[in-house]
Amino acid sequence: TNSMNGVVKPTNPSTPSKPSESASTNPNAGAGSSTLASGSRDKTIKLWDVQTGQCKQSLKGHDNWVRAVAFHPSGKFIISCSDDRSVRVWDLASNKCIRNIADAHPHFV
């Protein structure tokens, strides 16, 4: 496996490993299908397979660092906030942003 002491290392060579600002796991994922979401300075949210360390998807739309990500309790959505001052809702079925609350805050979120 690609994990040591519970730390999963990315194995996709086309997806460089960068420090993430935040991460969240899907509480409703079944055993063996756990997904981790990370937000980063590269303005993306990445969805990771916790078992394999593979990046499954990159969500693009923020215009600045993604500072926080969280799974909705239903497990069907991800909520993110960024230094672009927006809060976004992402539909995991389509991997698209379905709601953008632009200028949610007067300063970085």
CSV table of N, CA, C and O in Angstrom, one decimal:
chain,number,residue,atom,x,y,z
A,1,THR,N,0.8,-1.2,0.0
A,1,THR,CA,0.0,0.0,0.0
A,1,THR,C,0.9,1.2,0.0
A,1,THR,O,2.1,1.2,0.2
A,2,ASN,N,0.3,2.4,-0.1
A,2,ASN,CA,1.0,3.6,-0.2
A,2,ASN,C,0.8,4.4,1.1
A,2,ASN,O,1.0,5.6,1.2
A,3,SER,N,0.5,3.7,2.2
A,3,SER,CA,0.3,4.4,3.5
A,3,SER,C,1.2,3.9,4.5
A,3,SER,O,1.6,2.8,4.5
A,4,MET,N,1.6,4.8,5.4
A,4,MET,CA,2.5,4.5,6.5
A,4,MET,C,1.9,5.1,7.7
A,4,MET,O,1.7,6.3,7.8
A,5,ASN,N,1.6,4.3,8.7
A,5,ASN,CA,1.1,4.9,10.0
A,5,ASN,C,-0.2,5.7,9.8
A,5,ASN,O,-0.3,6.7,10.4
A,6,GLY,N,-1.0,5.3,8.9
A,6,GLY,CA,-2.3,6.0,8.6
A,6,GLY,C,-2.2,7.2,7.7
A,6,GLY,O,-3.2,7.8,7.5
A,7,VAL,N,-1.0,7.5,7.2
A,7,VAL,CA,-0.8,8.6,6.3
A,7,VAL,C,-0.8,8.1,4.9
A,7,VAL,O,-0.1,7.3,4.5
A,8,VAL,N,-1.8,8.6,4.1
A,8,VAL,CA,-1.9,8.2,2.7
A,8,VAL,C,-1.1,9.1,1.8
A,8,VAL,O,-1.3,10.3,1.9
A,9,LYS,N,-0.2,8.6,1.0
A,9,LYS,CA,0.6,9.4,0.1
A,9,LYS,C,0.0,9.3,-1.3
A,9,LYS,O,-0.3,8.3,-1.7
A,10,PRO,N,-0.1,10.5,-2.0
A,10,PRO,CA,-0.7,10.5,-3.3
A,10,PRO,C,0.2,9.6,-4.2
A,10,PRO,O,1.4,9.6,-4.1
A,11,THR,N,-0.5,8.9,-5.1
A,11,THR,CA,0.3,8.0,-6.0
A,11,THR,C,0.1,8.4,-7.5
A,11,THR,O,0.6,7.8,-8.4
A,12,ASN,N,-0.6,9.5,-7.8
A,12,ASN,CA,-0.9,9.9,-9.1
A,12,ASN,C,0.2,10.9,-9.5
A,12,ASN,O,0.3,12.0,-9.1
A,13,PRO,N,1.2,10.5,-10.4
A,13,PRO,CA,2.3,11.3,-10.7
A,13,PRO,C,1.9,12.6,-11.5
A,13,PRO,O,2.6,13.6,-11.5
A,14,SER,N,0.7,12.6,-12.1
A,14,SER,CA,0.3,13.8,-12.8
A,14,SER,C,-0.3,14.8,-11.8
A,14,SER,O,-0.6,16.0,-12.2
A,15,THR,N,-0.5,14.5,-10.6
A,15,THR,CA,-1.1,15.3,-9.6
A,15,THR,C,0.0,15.6,-8.5
A,15,THR,O,0.2,14.8,-7.6
A,16,PRO,N,0.7,16.7,-8.7
A,16,PRO,CA,1.8,16.9,-7.7
A,16,PRO,C,1.3,17.1,-6.3
A,16,PRO,O,0.2,17.6,-6.1
A,17,SER,N,2.0,16.6,-5.3
A,17,SER,CA,1.6,16.7,-3.9
A,17,SER,C,2.0,18.1,-3.4
A,17,SER,O,3.1,18.5,-3.4
A,18,LYS,N,1.0,18.8,-3.0
A,18,LYS,CA,1.2,20.1,-2.4
A,18,LYS,C,0.6,20.2,-1.0
A,18,LYS,O,-0.4,19.5,-0.8
A,19,PRO,N,1.0,21.0,-0.1
A,19,PRO,CA,0.4,21.1,1.2
A,19,PRO,C,-1.0,21.6,1.0
A,19,PRO,O,-1.3,22.5,0.3
A,20,SER,N,-1.9,20.9,1.7
A,20,SER,CA,-3.3,21.4,1.7
A,20,SER,C,-3.6,22.3,2.8
A,20,SER,O,-3.0,22.2,3.9
A,21,GLU,N,-4.5,23.2,2.6
A,21,GLU,CA,-4.9,24.1,3.7
A,21,GLU,C,-5.9,23.5,4.6
A,21,GLU,O,-6.0,23.8,5.7
A,22,SER,N,-6.7,22.5,4.0
A,22,SER,CA,-7.7,21.9,4.9
A,22,SER,C,-8.1,20.6,4.2
A,22,SER,O,-7.8,20.3,3.1
A,23,ALA,N,-8.7,19.7,5.0
A,23,ALA,CA,-9.1,18.4,4.5
A,23,ALA,C,-10.3,17.9,5.3
A,23,ALA,O,-10.5,18.3,6.5
A,24,SER,N,-11.2,17.1,4.7
A,24,SER,CA,-12.3,16.6,5.3
A,24,SER,C,-12.6,15.2,4.7
A,24,SER,O,-12.4,15.0,3.5
A,25,THR,N,-13.1,14.3,5.5
A,25,THR,CA,-13.5,13.0,5.0
A,25,THR,C,-15.0,12.9,5.0
A,25,THR,O,-15.7,13.5,5.7
A,26,ASN,N,-15.5,12.1,4.0
A,26,ASN,CA,-17.0,11.9,3.9
A,26,ASN,C,-17.5,10.9,4.9
A,26,ASN,O,-17.1,9.8,4.9
A,27,PRO,N,-18.3,11.4,5.9
A,27,PRO,CA,-18.8,10.6,7.0
A,27,PRO,C,-19.7,9.5,6.5
A,27,PRO,O,-20.0,8.5,7.2
A,28,ASN,N,-20.3,9.6,5.3
A,28,ASN,CA,-21.3,8.7,4.8
A,28,ASN,C,-20.7,7.7,3.8
A,28,ASN,O,-21.5,6.9,3.2
A,29,ALA,N,-19.4,7.7,3.5
A,29,ALA,CA,-18.9,6.8,2.6
A,29,ALA,C,-18.8,5.4,3.2
A,29,ALA,O,-18.5,5.3,4.4
A,30,GLY,N,-19.1,4.4,2.5
A,30,GLY,CA,-19.1,3.0,3.0
A,30,GLY,C,-17.7,2.5,3.2
A,30,GLY,O,-16.7,3.1,2.7
A,31,ALA,N,-17.5,1.4,3.9
A,31,ALA,CA,-16.2,0.9,4.2
A,31,ALA,C,-15.5,0.5,2.8
A,31,ALA,O,-16.2,0.0,2.0
A,32,GLY,N,-14.3,0.9,2.7
A,32,GLY,CA,-13.6,0.6,1.5
A,32,GLY,C,-13.8,1.6,0.4
A,32,GLY,O,-13.2,1.6,-0.7
A,33,SER,N,-14.7,2.6,0.6
A,33,SER,CA,-14.9,3.6,-0.4
A,33,SER,C,-14.8,5.0,0.1
A,33,SER,O,-15.5,5.9,-0.4
A,34,SER,N,-14.1,5.2,1.2
A,34,SER,CA,-13.9,6.5,1.8
A,34,SER,C,-13.3,7.5,0.9
A,34,SER,O,-12.4,7.2,0.1
A,35,THR,N,-13.8,8.7,0.9
A,35,THR,CA,-13.3,9.8,0.1
A,35,THR,C,-12.8,10.9,1.0
A,35,THR,O,-13.5,11.2,2.0
A,36,LEU,N,-11.7,11.5,0.7
A,36,LEU,CA,-11.2,12.6,1.4
A,36,LEU,C,-11.2,13.8,0.5
A,36,LEU,O,-10.8,13.6,-0.7
A,37,ALA,N,-11.6,15.0,1.0
A,37,ALA,CA,-11.5,16.2,0.2
A,37,ALA,C,-10.5,17.1,0.8
A,37,ALA,O,-10.4,17.3,2.0
A,38,SER,N,-9.7,17.7,-0.1
A,38,SER,CA,-8.6,18.7,0.4
A,38,SER,C,-8.8,19.9,-0.5
A,38,SER,O,-9.1,19.9,-1.6
A,39,GLY,N,-8.5,21.0,0.2
A,39,GLY,CA,-8.4,22.3,-0.5
A,39,GLY,C,-7.0,22.9,-0.4
A,39,GLY,O,-6.3,22.6,0.6
A,40,SER,N,-6.6,23.6,-1.4
A,40,SER,CA,-5.2,24.0,-1.5
A,40,SER,C,-5.0,25.4,-2.1
A,40,SER,O,-5.9,26.0,-2.5
A,41,ARG,N,-3.7,25.8,-2.0
A,41,ARG,CA,-3.3,27.1,-2.5
A,41,ARG,C,-3.4,27.1,-4.1
A,41,ARG,O,-3.4,28.2,-4.6
A,42,ASP,N,-3.5,26.0,-4.7
A,42,ASP,CA,-3.7,26.0,-6.2
A,42,ASP,C,-5.1,26.2,-6.6
A,42,ASP,O,-5.4,26.1,-7.8
A,43,LYS,N,-6.0,26.6,-5.7
A,43,LYS,CA,-7.3,27.1,-6.0
A,43,LYS,C,-8.3,25.9,-6.3
A,43,LYS,O,-9.4,26.1,-6.8
A,44,THR,N,-7.8,24.7,-6.0
A,44,THR,CA,-8.7,23.5,-6.3
A,44,THR,C,-9.1,22.8,-5.1
A,44,THR,O,-8.5,22.9,-4.0
A,45,ILE,N,-10.1,22.0,-5.2
A,45,ILE,CA,-10.5,21.0,-4.3
A,45,ILE,C,-10.2,19.6,-4.9
A,45,ILE,O,-10.6,19.4,-6.1
A,46,LYS,N,-9.5,18.8,-4.2
A,46,LYS,CA,-9.2,17.5,-4.8
A,46,LYS,C,-9.9,16.4,-3.9
A,46,LYS,O,-10.0,16.5,-2.7
A,47,LEU,N,-10.5,15.4,-4.6
A,47,LEU,CA,-11.2,14.3,-4.0
A,47,LEU,C,-10.2,13.1,-4.1
A,47,LEU,O,-9.8,12.8,-5.2
A,48,TRP,N,-9.9,12.5,-3.0
A,48,TRP,CA,-8.9,11.4,-2.9
A,48,TRP,C,-9.6,10.1,-2.4
A,48,TRP,O,-10.5,10.1,-1.6
A,49,ASP,N,-9.2,9.0,-3.0
A,49,ASP,CA,-9.5,7.7,-2.5
A,49,ASP,C,-8.6,7.4,-1.3
A,49,ASP,O,-7.4,7.3,-1.5
A,50,VAL,N,-9.2,7.3,-0.1
A,50,VAL,CA,-8.3,7.1,1.1
A,50,VAL,C,-7.6,5.8,1.0
A,50,VAL,O,-6.5,5.7,1.5
A,51,GLN,N,-8.2,4.8,0.5
A,51,GLN,CA,-7.6,3.4,0.4
A,51,GLN,C,-6.4,3.4,-0.5
A,51,GLN,O,-5.4,2.8,-0.1
A,52,THR,N,-6.4,4.0,-1.6
A,52,THR,CA,-5.4,3.9,-2.6
A,52,THR,C,-4.5,5.2,-2.7
A,52,THR,O,-3.4,5.1,-3.2
A,53,GLY,N,-4.9,6.3,-2.2
A,53,GLY,CA,-4.2,7.5,-2.3
A,53,GLY,C,-4.3,8.2,-3.6
A,53,GLY,O,-3.6,9.2,-3.9
A,54,GLN,N,-5.1,7.7,-4.5
A,54,GLN,CA,-5.3,8.2,-5.8
A,54,GLN,C,-6.2,9.4,-5.8
A,54,GLN,O,-7.2,9.4,-5.1
A,55,CYS,N,-5.8,10.5,-6.6
A,55,CYS,CA,-6.7,11.6,-6.8
A,55,CYS,C,-7.8,11.2,-7.8
A,55,CYS,O,-7.5,10.8,-8.9
A,56,LYS,N,-9.1,11.3,-7.3
A,56,LYS,CA,-10.2,10.9,-8.2
A,56,LYS,C,-10.7,12.0,-9.0
A,56,LYS,O,-11.2,11.8,-10.1
A,57,GLN,N,-10.6,13.2,-8.5
A,57,GLN,CA,-11.2,14.4,-9.2
A,57,GLN,C,-10.7,15.7,-8.6
A,57,GLN,O,-10.3,15.8,-7.5
A,58,SER,N,-10.6,16.7,-9.5
A,58,SER,CA,-10.2,18.0,-9.1
A,58,SER,C,-11.4,18.9,-9.4
A,58,SER,O,-11.9,18.9,-10.6
A,59,LEU,N,-11.8,19.7,-8.4
A,59,LEU,CA,-12.9,20.7,-8.6
A,59,LEU,C,-12.3,22.0,-8.7
A,59,LEU,O,-11.6,22.5,-7.9
A,60,LYS,N,-12.6,22.7,-9.8
A,60,LYS,CA,-12.0,24.0,-10.1
A,60,LYS,C,-13.1,25.1,-10.2
A,60,LYS,O,-14.2,24.8,-10.7
A,61,GLY,N,-12.8,26.3,-9.6
A,61,GLY,CA,-13.8,27.3,-9.6
A,61,GLY,C,-13.4,28.5,-8.8
A,61,GLY,O,-13.8,29.6,-9.0
A,62,HIS,N,-12.7,28.2,-7.7
A,62,HIS,CA,-12.3,29.3,-6.8
A,62,HIS,C,-11.2,30.1,-7.5
A,62,HIS,O,-10.5,29.6,-8.3
A,63,ASP,N,-11.1,31.4,-7.1
A,63,ASP,CA,-10.2,32.3,-7.7
A,63,ASP,C,-9.0,32.6,-6.8
A,63,ASP,O,-8.1,33.4,-7.1
A,64,ASN,N,-8.9,31.9,-5.7
A,64,ASN,CA,-7.8,32.1,-4.7
A,64,ASN,C,-7.7,30.9,-3.9
A,64,ASN,O,-8.5,29.9,-4.1
A,65,TRP,N,-6.9,30.8,-2.9
A,65,TRP,CA,-6.6,29.7,-2.0
A,65,TRP,C,-7.9,29.2,-1.5
A,65,TRP,O,-8.8,29.9,-1.0
A,66,VAL,N,-8.1,27.9,-1.5
A,66,VAL,CA,-9.2,27.2,-0.8
A,66,VAL,C,-8.8,26.9,0.6
A,66,VAL,O,-7.8,26.2,0.9
A,67,ARG,N,-9.5,27.6,1.6
A,67,ARG,CA,-9.1,27.5,3.0
A,67,ARG,C,-9.8,26.4,3.8
A,67,ARG,O,-9.2,25.9,4.8
A,68,ALA,N,-11.0,26.1,3.4
A,68,ALA,CA,-11.7,25.0,4.2
A,68,ALA,C,-12.7,24.3,3.3
A,68,ALA,O,-13.2,24.8,2.3
A,69,VAL,N,-12.8,23.0,3.5
A,69,VAL,CA,-13.7,22.1,2.9
A,69,VAL,C,-14.4,21.3,3.9
A,69,VAL,O,-13.8,20.9,4.9
A,70,ALA,N,-15.7,21.0,3.6
A,70,ALA,CA,-16.5,20.1,4.5
A,70,ALA,C,-17.5,19.4,3.7
A,70,ALA,O,-18.1,19.9,2.8
A,71,PHE,N,-17.7,18.1,4.1
A,71,PHE,CA,-18.8,17.3,3.5
A,71,PHE,C,-20.1,17.7,4.1
A,71,PHE,O,-20.2,17.8,5.4
A,72,HIS,N,-21.2,17.9,3.3
A,72,HIS,CA,-22.5,18.0,3.9
A,72,HIS,C,-22.9,16.7,4.6
A,72,HIS,O,-22.4,15.6,4.2
A,73,PRO,N,-23.7,16.8,5.6
A,73,PRO,CA,-24.1,15.5,6.3
A,73,PRO,C,-24.7,14.4,5.4
A,73,PRO,O,-24.5,13.3,5.7
A,74,SER,N,-25.3,14.8,4.3
A,74,SER,CA,-25.9,13.8,3.4
A,74,SER,C,-24.8,13.1,2.7
A,74,SER,O,-25.0,12.0,2.1
A,75,GLY,N,-23.6,13.7,2.6
A,75,GLY,CA,-22.5,13.1,1.8
A,75,GLY,C,-22.6,13.3,0.3
A,75,GLY,O,-21.8,12.9,-0.5
A,76,LYS,N,-23.6,14.1,-0.1
A,76,LYS,CA,-23.8,14.4,-1.5
A,76,LYS,C,-23.2,15.7,-2.0
A,76,LYS,O,-23.1,16.0,-3.2
A,77,PHE,N,-22.7,16.5,-1.0
A,77,PHE,CA,-22.2,17.9,-1.4
A,77,PHE,C,-20.9,18.2,-0.6
A,77,PHE,O,-20.7,17.6,0.5
A,78,ILE,N,-20.1,19.1,-1.1
A,78,ILE,CA,-19.0,19.6,-0.4
A,78,ILE,C,-19.2,21.1,-0.4
A,78,ILE,O,-19.6,21.7,-1.3
A,79,ILE,N,-18.9,21.7,0.8
A,79,ILE,CA,-19.0,23.1,1.0
A,79,ILE,C,-17.5,23.6,1.1
A,79,ILE,O,-16.7,23.0,1.8
A,80,SER,N,-17.2,24.7,0.4
A,80,SER,CA,-15.8,25.2,0.5
A,80,SER,C,-15.8,26.7,0.6
A,80,SER,O,-16.8,27.4,0.3
A,81,CYS,N,-14.8,27.2,1.2
A,81,CYS,CA,-14.6,28.7,1.3
A,81,CYS,C,-13.1,29.0,0.9
A,81,CYS,O,-12.3,28.1,1.1
A,82,SER,N,-13.0,30.2,0.4
A,82,SER,CA,-11.7,30.5,-0.2
A,82,SER,C,-11.3,32.0,0.2
A,82,SER,O,-12.2,32.8,0.6
A,83,ASP,N,-10.1,32.3,-0.1
A,83,ASP,CA,-9.6,33.7,0.0
A,83,ASP,C,-10.2,34.6,-1.1
A,83,ASP,O,-10.0,35.8,-1.0
A,84,ASP,N,-10.9,34.0,-2.0
A,84,ASP,CA,-11.7,34.8,-3.0
A,84,ASP,C,-13.0,35.4,-2.4
A,84,ASP,O,-13.7,36.0,-3.0
A,85,ARG,N,-13.1,35.1,-1.1
A,85,ARG,CA,-14.3,35.6,-0.3
A,85,ARG,C,-15.6,34.9,-0.6
A,85,ARG,O,-16.6,35.4,-0.2
A,86,SER,N,-15.5,33.8,-1.3
A,86,SER,CA,-16.8,33.1,-1.6
A,86,SER,C,-16.9,31.8,-0.8
A,86,SER,O,-16.0,31.3,-0.3
A,87,VAL,N,-18.2,31.4,-0.7
A,87,VAL,CA,-18.5,30.1,-0.2
A,87,VAL,C,-19.2,29.4,-1.3
A,87,VAL,O,-20.1,29.9,-2.0
A,88,ARG,N,-18.8,28.1,-1.6
A,88,ARG,CA,-19.4,27.4,-2.7
A,88,ARG,C,-19.9,26.1,-2.3
A,88,ARG,O,-19.4,25.5,-1.3
A,89,VAL,N,-20.9,25.6,-3.0
A,89,VAL,CA,-21.5,24.3,-2.8
A,89,VAL,C,-21.3,23.5,-4.0
A,89,VAL,O,-21.6,23.9,-5.1
A,90,TRP,N,-20.7,22.3,-3.9
A,90,TRP,CA,-20.3,21.4,-5.0
A,90,TRP,C,-21.2,20.1,-4.9
A,90,TRP,O,-21.3,19.5,-3.8
A,91,ASP,N,-21.8,19.8,-6.0
A,91,ASP,CA,-22.6,18.5,-6.1
A,91,ASP,C,-21.6,17.4,-6.5
A,91,ASP,O,-20.9,17.5,-7.5
A,92,LEU,N,-21.5,16.4,-5.6
A,92,LEU,CA,-20.6,15.3,-5.9
A,92,LEU,C,-21.0,14.4,-7.0
A,92,LEU,O,-20.2,13.7,-7.6
A,93,ALA,N,-22.3,14.4,-7.3
A,93,ALA,CA,-22.8,13.5,-8.5
A,93,ALA,C,-22.3,14.1,-9.8
A,93,ALA,O,-21.9,13.3,-10.7
A,94,SER,N,-22.2,15.4,-9.9
A,94,SER,CA,-21.8,16.0,-11.2
A,94,SER,C,-20.4,16.6,-11.1
A,94,SER,O,-19.9,17.0,-12.1
A,95,ASN,N,-19.9,16.7,-9.9
A,95,ASN,CA,-18.6,17.4,-9.6
A,95,ASN,C,-18.6,18.8,-10.1
A,95,ASN,O,-17.6,19.4,-10.6
A,96,LYS,N,-19.8,19.5,-10.0
A,96,LYS,CA,-19.9,20.9,-10.4
A,96,LYS,C,-20.3,21.8,-9.2
A,96,LYS,O,-21.0,21.3,-8.3
A,97,CYS,N,-19.9,23.0,-9.3
A,97,CYS,CA,-20.4,24.0,-8.4
A,97,CYS,C,-21.8,24.4,-8.7
A,97,CYS,O,-22.2,24.8,-9.8
A,98,ILE,N,-22.7,24.1,-7.7
A,98,ILE,CA,-24.1,24.4,-7.9
A,98,ILE,C,-24.6,25.7,-7.2
A,98,ILE,O,-25.7,26.1,-7.4
A,99,ARG,N,-23.7,26.2,-6.3
A,99,ARG,CA,-24.1,27.5,-5.6
A,99,ARG,C,-22.8,28.2,-5.3
A,99,ARG,O,-21.9,27.7,-4.8
A,100,ASN,N,-22.8,29.5,-5.6
A,100,ASN,CA,-21.7,30.4,-5.3
A,100,ASN,C,-22.2,31.6,-4.6
A,100,ASN,O,-22.9,32.4,-5.2
A,101,ILE,N,-21.8,31.7,-3.4
A,101,ILE,CA,-22.2,32.9,-2.6
A,101,ILE,C,-20.9,33.8,-2.7
A,101,ILE,O,-20.0,33.7,-1.9
A,102,ALA,N,-20.9,34.6,-3.7
A,102,ALA,CA,-19.8,35.5,-4.0
A,102,ALA,C,-19.8,36.6,-2.9
A,102,ALA,O,-20.9,37.1,-2.4
A,103,ASP,N,-18.6,37.1,-2.6
A,103,ASP,CA,-18.5,38.2,-1.6
A,103,ASP,C,-19.2,37.9,-0.3
A,103,ASP,O,-19.9,38.7,0.3
A,104,ALA,N,-19.1,36.6,0.1
A,104,ALA,CA,-19.8,36.2,1.4
A,104,ALA,C,-19.3,36.9,2.6
A,104,ALA,O,-20.0,37.1,3.6
A,105,HIS,N,-18.1,37.4,2.5
A,105,HIS,CA,-17.4,38.1,3.6
A,105,HIS,C,-16.6,39.3,3.0
A,105,HIS,O,-16.2,39.2,1.8
A,106,PRO,N,-16.5,40.4,3.7
A,106,PRO,CA,-15.8,41.5,3.2
A,106,PRO,C,-14.3,41.3,3.1
A,106,PRO,O,-13.6,42.1,2.4
A,107,HIS,N,-13.8,40.3,3.8
A,107,HIS,CA,-12.3,40.0,3.8
A,107,HIS,C,-12.2,38.5,3.5
A,107,HIS,O,-13.2,37.8,3.3
A,108,PHE,N,-10.9,38.0,3.5
A,108,PHE,CA,-10.7,36.6,3.2
A,108,PHE,C,-11.5,35.7,4.2
A,108,PHE,O,-11.7,36.1,5.3
A,109,VAL,N,-11.9,34.6,3.7
A,109,VAL,CA,-12.7,33.7,4.5
A,109,VAL,C,-11.7,32.7,5.1
A,109,VAL,O,-10.9,32.2,4.5
